[in-house]
Coordinates of C-alpha atoms and ligand atoms in Angstrom, one line a residue:
M1 CA 32.3 80.7 -133.3
T2 CA 32.8 84.6 -133.0
T3 CA 29.4 86.4 -133.2
D4 CA 29.0 89.1 -135.6
W5 CA 29.0 92.1 -133.1
Q6 CA 31.9 90.6 -131.6
A7 CA 33.9 90.0 -135.2
G8 CA 32.5 93.4 -136.2
R9 CA 34.1 95.6 -133.0
L10 CA 37.4 93.5 -133.6
N11 CA 38.0 94.0 -137.2
S12 CA 36.0 96.5 -139.2
E13 CA 37.9 99.9 -137.5
L14 CA 41.5 98.5 -137.5
T15 CA 41.7 99.4 -141.0
D16 CA 43.5 103.0 -140.6
A17 CA 44.7 102.3 -136.7
G18 CA 47.8 103.4 -135.3
F19 CA 50.6 101.3 -134.5
D20 CA 49.5 101.4 -130.5
T21 CA 46.3 100.3 -131.3
L22 CA 47.3 97.5 -133.6
A23 CA 49.6 96.3 -130.9
V24 CA 46.8 96.1 -128.5
R25 CA 43.8 94.8 -130.8
A26 CA 45.1 93.4 -133.8
G27 CA 44.1 89.7 -134.9
Q28 CA 42.3 89.2 -131.9
Q29 CA 39.3 86.5 -132.8
R30 CA 36.7 86.4 -129.4
S31 CA 35.4 83.0 -129.2
F32 CA 31.6 82.3 -128.3
E33 CA 32.6 83.1 -124.2
A34 CA 33.2 86.9 -125.4
E35 CA 36.4 86.9 -123.1
H36 CA 38.0 90.2 -123.1
S37 CA 41.9 89.2 -123.4
E38 CA 43.1 86.7 -126.1
A39 CA 42.5 83.1 -124.8
I40 CA 45.4 80.5 -124.9
F41 CA 44.0 77.7 -126.8
T42 CA 46.0 74.4 -125.6
T43 CA 44.6 71.9 -127.9
S44 CA 47.1 69.7 -130.2
S45 CA 43.9 68.8 -132.6
Y46 CA 40.5 69.9 -133.3
V47 CA 37.2 68.1 -133.8
F48 CA 34.6 67.6 -137.0
R49 CA 31.1 67.7 -137.0
S50 CA 31.2 64.7 -139.6
A51 CA 33.5 62.3 -140.9
A52 CA 33.1 64.1 -144.4
D53 CA 34.2 67.2 -142.8
A54 CA 37.1 65.7 -141.1
A55 CA 37.9 64.3 -145.0
A56 CA 37.3 67.6 -146.7
S57 CA 39.3 69.5 -143.9
F58 CA 42.1 66.8 -144.4
A59 CA 41.9 67.3 -148.3
G60 CA 42.2 71.4 -148.1
E61 CA 38.5 71.7 -149.2
R62 CA 37.3 73.1 -146.1
S63 CA 39.2 75.8 -143.8
G64 CA 39.4 75.7 -140.5
N65 CA 41.5 74.3 -138.0
V66 CA 43.2 70.8 -138.2
Y67 CA 45.8 70.4 -135.9
S68 CA 48.3 72.7 -134.1
R69 CA 51.5 72.1 -136.2
Y70 CA 49.5 73.6 -139.0
T71 CA 47.5 76.1 -137.2
N72 CA 46.5 77.3 -133.6
P73 CA 43.8 80.4 -133.0
T74 CA 46.5 81.8 -130.2
V75 CA 49.7 81.5 -132.6
R76 CA 47.4 83.1 -135.6
T77 CA 46.5 86.0 -133.4
F78 CA 50.2 86.5 -132.7
E79 CA 51.0 86.1 -136.2
E80 CA 48.4 88.7 -137.4
R81 CA 49.2 91.1 -134.6
L82 CA 53.0 91.0 -135.5
A83 CA 52.2 91.0 -139.1
A84 CA 50.4 94.6 -138.9
L85 CA 53.0 95.8 -136.9
E86 CA 55.7 94.8 -139.7
G87 CA 53.6 96.2 -142.4
A88 CA 53.8 92.4 -143.8
E89 CA 51.5 90.5 -145.9
K90 CA 52.1 87.5 -143.8
C91 CA 53.5 86.1 -140.6
V92 CA 54.6 82.9 -139.8
A93 CA 55.4 82.3 -136.1
T94 CA 58.2 79.7 -135.0
A95 CA 59.2 77.7 -131.7
S96 CA 62.3 80.1 -131.7
G97 CA 64.5 82.8 -133.7
M98 CA 66.6 79.9 -134.7
S99 CA 64.0 78.1 -136.3
A100 CA 62.5 81.2 -138.2
I101 CA 66.0 81.5 -139.5
L102 CA 66.3 77.6 -140.4
A103 CA 62.8 77.4 -142.1
T104 CA 63.1 80.5 -144.1
V105 CA 66.6 78.7 -145.5
M106 CA 65.2 75.3 -146.3
S107 CA 62.0 76.6 -147.6
L108 CA 63.3 79.4 -150.3
C109 CA 66.9 77.7 -150.9
S110 CA 68.2 74.2 -152.7
M111 CA 71.2 72.4 -153.3
G112 CA 73.4 74.6 -155.1
D113 CA 71.9 77.8 -153.9
E114 CA 74.1 80.7 -152.7
I115 CA 73.5 82.6 -149.7
L116 CA 75.4 86.2 -149.0
V117 CA 76.0 86.8 -145.0
S118 CA 77.0 89.6 -143.2
R119 CA 79.9 88.8 -141.2
S120 CA 78.5 90.5 -138.3
I121 CA 75.5 88.2 -137.2
F122 CA 74.4 86.2 -134.5
G123 CA 77.0 83.5 -133.4
A124 CA 74.2 80.6 -133.8
S125 CA 73.1 81.4 -137.0
V126 CA 76.8 81.6 -138.0
S127 CA 77.2 78.0 -136.9
L128 CA 73.6 77.1 -138.7
F129 CA 74.9 78.5 -142.0
D130 CA 78.7 77.2 -141.6
K131 CA 77.8 74.1 -139.9
Y132 CA 74.3 72.8 -141.5
C133 CA 73.3 74.8 -144.8
A134 CA 76.8 74.2 -146.1
R135 CA 76.7 70.4 -145.5
F136 CA 73.4 70.3 -147.7
G137 CA 75.2 72.0 -150.5
I138 CA 74.1 75.6 -150.0
K139 CA 77.3 78.0 -150.6
I140 CA 77.9 80.5 -147.5
T141 CA 79.7 83.7 -148.5
Y142 CA 80.7 86.1 -145.8
V143 CA 80.3 89.8 -146.9
K144 CA 81.4 93.1 -144.5
I145 CA 78.1 94.3 -143.6
D146 CA 78.9 97.8 -144.8
D147 CA 80.9 97.6 -147.8
L148 CA 78.1 98.2 -150.4
A149 CA 80.8 97.4 -153.3
A150 CA 81.5 93.6 -151.7
W151 CA 78.0 92.9 -151.7
Q152 CA 77.8 93.7 -155.2
A153 CA 80.9 91.9 -156.7
A154 CA 79.7 88.9 -154.7
C155 CA 76.3 88.2 -156.2
T156 CA 76.2 85.5 -158.9
A157 CA 73.5 83.8 -160.5
K158 CA 72.9 81.1 -158.0
T159 CA 72.6 83.9 -155.1
K160 CA 69.1 83.5 -153.7
L161 CA 69.4 85.2 -150.3
L162 CA 70.9 88.0 -148.8
F163 CA 71.2 87.9 -145.0
V164 CA 71.7 90.8 -142.6
E165 CA 70.9 92.1 -139.1
S166 CA 70.6 95.4 -138.2
P167 CA 72.3 96.8 -135.9
S168 CA 74.8 94.3 -135.4
N169 CA 75.7 92.6 -132.2
P170 CA 77.7 93.9 -130.3
L171 CA 79.3 96.7 -132.4
A172 CA 76.3 98.2 -133.5
E173 CA 77.1 98.5 -137.2
L174 CA 74.3 99.2 -139.6
A175 CA 73.5 97.3 -143.1
D176 CA 72.1 100.0 -145.6
I177 CA 68.8 98.2 -146.0
R178 CA 67.4 100.3 -149.3
A179 CA 70.8 100.0 -151.2
L180 CA 71.1 96.4 -150.3
S181 CA 67.6 95.4 -151.3
K182 CA 68.2 97.2 -154.6
I183 CA 71.5 94.7 -154.8
A184 CA 69.3 91.8 -154.2
H185 CA 66.8 92.5 -156.7
G186 CA 69.1 93.4 -159.4
A187 CA 70.5 90.1 -159.0
D188 CA 66.9 88.5 -158.8
A189 CA 67.6 87.6 -154.8
L190 CA 65.6 87.9 -151.5
L191 CA 67.1 90.6 -148.9
V192 CA 66.3 88.6 -145.7
V193 CA 66.5 91.2 -142.6
D194 CA 66.7 89.9 -138.7
N195 CA 65.0 92.7 -137.1
C196 CA 65.5 91.3 -133.8
F197 CA 67.5 94.3 -132.3
C198 CA 65.2 96.9 -133.5
T199 CA 61.7 95.3 -133.6
P200 CA 59.0 97.3 -135.6
V201 CA 58.8 100.0 -133.2
L202 CA 62.2 101.6 -134.6
Q203 CA 62.8 100.2 -138.1
K204 CA 60.1 98.6 -140.6
P205 CA 62.7 96.8 -143.1
L206 CA 59.7 95.9 -145.7
A207 CA 59.2 99.5 -146.2
L208 CA 62.9 99.8 -146.9
G209 CA 62.6 97.1 -149.2
A210 CA 63.9 94.2 -147.6
D211 CA 61.7 90.8 -148.9
I212 CA 61.7 88.9 -145.4
V213 CA 61.9 90.0 -142.0
I214 CA 62.9 87.8 -139.1
H215 CA 62.8 87.7 -135.2
S216 CA 63.6 86.5 -132.1
A217 CA 60.7 86.7 -129.7
T218 CA 62.3 85.6 -127.2
K219 CA 64.2 89.2 -127.1
Y220 CA 62.1 92.6 -126.8
I221 CA 58.7 91.0 -128.0
D222 CA 58.7 89.1 -124.8
G223 CA 60.8 91.7 -123.0
Q224 CA 60.8 89.8 -119.8
G225 CA 63.0 86.8 -120.5
R226 CA 60.5 84.1 -120.2
C227 CA 59.6 82.4 -123.6
L228 CA 61.5 81.3 -126.8
G229 CA 59.8 82.0 -130.1
G230 CA 60.3 83.6 -133.5
A231 CA 58.5 84.8 -136.6
V232 CA 59.3 85.3 -140.3
L233 CA 57.5 87.8 -142.3
G234 CA 57.0 89.0 -145.9
R235 CA 54.7 88.2 -149.2
A236 CA 52.0 85.8 -148.7
E237 CA 53.5 83.5 -151.9
L238 CA 57.0 83.5 -149.7
M239 CA 55.1 82.8 -146.6
T240 CA 53.5 79.9 -148.1
E241 CA 56.8 78.4 -148.5
V242 CA 57.7 78.6 -145.1
V243 CA 54.5 77.6 -143.8
G244 CA 55.0 74.1 -146.1
F245 CA 58.2 73.6 -144.3
L246 CA 57.0 74.6 -140.7
R247 CA 54.0 72.5 -140.7
T248 CA 56.1 69.7 -142.0
A249 CA 59.0 69.5 -140.0
G250 CA 57.4 71.0 -136.8
P251 CA 59.2 74.1 -135.0
T252 CA 55.9 75.9 -134.4
M253 CA 55.3 78.2 -131.5
S254 CA 53.4 77.0 -128.8
P255 CA 49.8 78.4 -128.0
F256 CA 51.3 79.5 -124.2
N257 CA 54.3 81.4 -125.8
A258 CA 52.3 82.8 -128.3
W259 CA 50.3 84.5 -125.7
V260 CA 53.1 85.5 -123.7
F261 CA 54.2 87.2 -126.8
L262 CA 51.0 88.9 -127.8
K263 CA 50.9 90.3 -124.6
G264 CA 54.7 91.6 -125.0
L265 CA 53.7 93.6 -128.0
E266 CA 50.8 95.1 -126.3
T267 CA 53.7 97.4 -124.6
L268 CA 56.3 96.8 -127.0
R269 CA 56.5 100.6 -127.9
L270 CA 56.5 101.8 -124.5
R271 CA 59.3 99.8 -123.7
M272 CA 61.6 99.9 -126.8
H273 CA 61.1 104.1 -125.5
A274 CA 62.6 103.6 -122.3
H275 CA 65.3 100.7 -123.0
C276 CA 66.6 103.1 -126.1
Q277 CA 66.3 106.6 -123.8
S278 CA 68.6 105.0 -121.1
A279 CA 70.7 103.4 -123.3
Q280 CA 71.5 106.8 -125.0
Q281 CA 72.2 108.8 -121.8
L282 CA 74.5 105.6 -120.6
A283 CA 76.4 105.5 -124.1
Q284 CA 76.8 109.5 -123.9
W285 CA 78.1 109.3 -120.1
L286 CA 80.7 106.0 -121.1
E287 CA 81.6 108.3 -123.9
Q288 CA 83.2 110.9 -121.0
Q289 CA 84.7 108.3 -119.0
P290 CA 88.6 108.4 -119.1
Q291 CA 88.8 104.3 -118.6
V292 CA 86.6 103.9 -121.9
K293 CA 88.2 103.7 -124.8
K294 CA 85.2 103.6 -126.8
V295 CA 81.8 103.2 -127.2
Y296 CA 80.0 101.9 -130.1
Y297 CA 76.1 102.6 -130.5
A298 CA 74.4 103.9 -133.4
G299 CA 72.9 107.2 -131.2
L300 CA 76.3 108.7 -131.1
A301 CA 77.4 111.2 -133.3
S302 CA 80.4 109.8 -133.1
H303 CA 79.3 106.5 -134.7
P304 CA 80.5 106.5 -137.8
Q305 CA 76.9 105.6 -139.6
H306 CA 75.0 107.7 -137.1
E307 CA 73.1 109.4 -140.0
L308 CA 71.9 106.3 -141.7
A309 CA 70.7 105.1 -138.3
K310 CA 68.6 108.1 -138.2
Q311 CA 67.4 107.4 -141.8
Q312 CA 66.5 104.1 -141.5
Q313 CA 65.8 104.1 -137.7
S314 CA 63.3 105.7 -135.3
G315 CA 65.5 105.0 -132.6
F316 CA 69.0 103.7 -131.7
G317 CA 68.0 100.6 -129.8
A318 CA 69.5 99.4 -126.1
V319 CA 72.5 97.1 -126.8
L320 CA 75.8 99.2 -126.7
S321 CA 79.1 97.8 -126.0
F322 CA 82.4 99.4 -125.0
E323 CA 86.3 99.0 -125.1
V324 CA 88.0 99.5 -121.5
E325 CA 91.6 99.8 -120.8
G326 CA 93.2 96.2 -119.7
G327 CA 92.4 93.7 -122.6
K328 CA 90.6 90.7 -121.1
E329 CA 91.7 90.9 -117.7
G330 CA 90.3 94.6 -117.4
A331 CA 87.0 93.6 -119.2
W332 CA 86.3 90.8 -116.6
R333 CA 87.3 92.9 -113.7
F334 CA 84.7 95.5 -114.6
I335 CA 82.1 93.0 -115.1
D336 CA 82.6 91.1 -111.7
A337 CA 82.6 94.4 -109.9
T338 CA 79.4 95.1 -110.9
R339 CA 76.4 94.2 -108.4
M340 CA 73.3 94.4 -109.8
I341 CA 73.4 94.2 -113.3
S342 CA 73.1 90.4 -114.8
I343 CA 76.3 88.8 -116.2
T344 CA 74.3 86.7 -119.0
A345 CA 74.4 87.0 -122.6
N346 CA 70.6 87.2 -123.0
L347 CA 69.5 90.6 -124.1
G348 CA 66.0 92.5 -125.1
D349 CA 64.9 91.8 -121.0
T350 CA 63.6 94.1 -118.4
K351 CA 66.7 93.6 -116.5
T352 CA 70.1 95.1 -117.8
T353 CA 72.7 92.0 -118.7
I354 CA 76.5 92.2 -119.0
T355 CA 78.3 90.5 -121.1
H356 CA 82.3 90.2 -122.6
P357 CA 81.8 89.1 -126.2
G358 CA 85.2 87.5 -126.4
S359 CA 85.1 85.0 -124.2
T360 CA 81.3 84.1 -124.4
T361 CA 79.2 85.0 -127.4
H362 CA 82.2 85.0 -130.0
G363 CA 84.4 82.4 -127.8
R364 CA 84.5 79.9 -130.5
L365 CA 86.2 82.5 -133.1
Q366 CA 90.0 82.6 -133.5
P367 CA 92.0 85.5 -132.3
H368 CA 92.8 86.7 -135.7
E369 CA 88.8 86.5 -136.9
R370 CA 88.0 88.2 -133.6
E371 CA 90.5 90.9 -134.6
Q372 CA 89.3 91.2 -137.9
S373 CA 85.5 91.5 -136.7
G374 CA 86.4 94.3 -134.4
I375 CA 85.8 92.1 -131.2
R376 CA 88.6 93.2 -128.9
D377 CA 89.6 91.6 -125.8
G378 CA 88.6 94.8 -123.6
L379 CA 85.2 95.1 -125.2
I380 CA 82.2 94.6 -123.0
R381 CA 78.4 94.5 -124.2
V382 CA 75.5 95.7 -122.2
A383 CA 71.7 95.0 -122.9
V384 CA 70.3 98.2 -121.0
G385 CA 67.2 97.0 -119.1
L386 CA 64.2 99.2 -117.8
E387 CA 65.7 99.5 -114.2
E388 CA 66.1 103.2 -112.8
Y389 CA 68.7 104.9 -115.1
S390 CA 70.6 106.2 -112.3
D391 CA 71.3 102.8 -110.8
I392 CA 72.5 101.4 -114.0
Q393 CA 74.6 104.2 -114.2
A394 CA 75.9 103.3 -110.5
D395 CA 76.4 100.1 -111.4
L396 CA 78.6 100.5 -114.4
Q397 CA 80.6 103.1 -112.3
R398 CA 81.6 100.1 -109.9
G399 CA 83.0 98.4 -112.4
L400 CA 85.0 101.6 -113.9
A401 CA 86.2 102.1 -110.2
A402 CA 87.5 98.6 -110.4
L403 CA 89.9 99.2 -113.7
Ligands
PLP1 C1 69.0 85.4 -130.2 C2 69.0 85.9 -131.3 C3 68.6 85.2 -132.7 C4 68.1 83.3 -132.2 O1 66.7 83.3 -131.5 P1 66.6 82.3 -130.5 O2 65.4 83.0 -130.0 O3 67.5 82.6 -129.4 O4 66.7 81.2 -131.4 C5 68.6 85.4 -133.7 N1 69.2 86.1 -134.3 C6 69.6 87.4 -133.2 C7 70.0 88.9 -133.7 C8 69.4 87.3 -132.0 O5 69.7 87.9 -130.8

């Protein structure tokens, strides 16, 4: 329904466009109403001109929308825009970050396959792998994120996927994406990178050799803590498999959420840079405080993988953690003494958040497992938001004063 002049203006000049231009304009398809901002198509199905057209559409002989579990124009615009930003052939939007991971595993793995998983990943991802994937005969093996020899040694003829998040949560450990992609490809496996913490603004895993990128759009892509969503990106032939699972099983993205994420992408780079700037300043300030034993942030020269972070990321992200004196009691006293920062485990919001990983996100781990993963009792995680920097620091100063 797009008229020629509208389609021409929208698409022909974007081939060499820069990141910021793609973030604002990629994927838009105007309707005959000539709306300037992207429309929200809240419709579950689409109509056909004739019974014959309907039959041809259902038979896949005719392109076009059939049902919103399959395709939706607003969702497609989001997919095309995120694909442009990640440099991916194709993007598939999902109902949440978790359903993006589920769709990847369900569409690409079978009973008897093996997945190598970084030890440092999101808690719900661990549950998905251990409780559900394992139940259906997929073997899960955990590997230390930065131990390349261990990744290599864990590969077998049945290894299908290597799965990492980088930087990790909450300790900001990095996966060497280039090296892991070589190990994966040597084993005829695919490297999957959850790029939620960096977004394409700070890191482009596909350009570093990864095969699949996963997003929880819930975090920085939304950026204001409103909607749940996710995405899987990669080569068209792989994404065809993922689409096949999603349109059958149903965890697809709602058009309203897609629209919120589209608006989020338009300001993503500006927001990420502001998040990173405050996080860097805060990490450096925390490192100088005598009550703080250690700060975990890849932007610090003291971080053991600072050089790798500089090579594969263009910024260090906005999630940092630090250890205070006094174990759990100390950490809780610190958190309870803050007045502005939100006590919540979410991240990627304009609002700064604070959490005690040992008793929340990592609370289900046994004490020795927590110790092994470096999640000490005095550890506090802060996801730095977009409030005035001085106010964030002043609030954390209240926490320090309470120790
Ligand atoms: C939040 C998160 C997820 C899960 O995303 P949802 O949108 O909450 O389902 C996956 N990976 C990482 C790194 C996350 O932070």
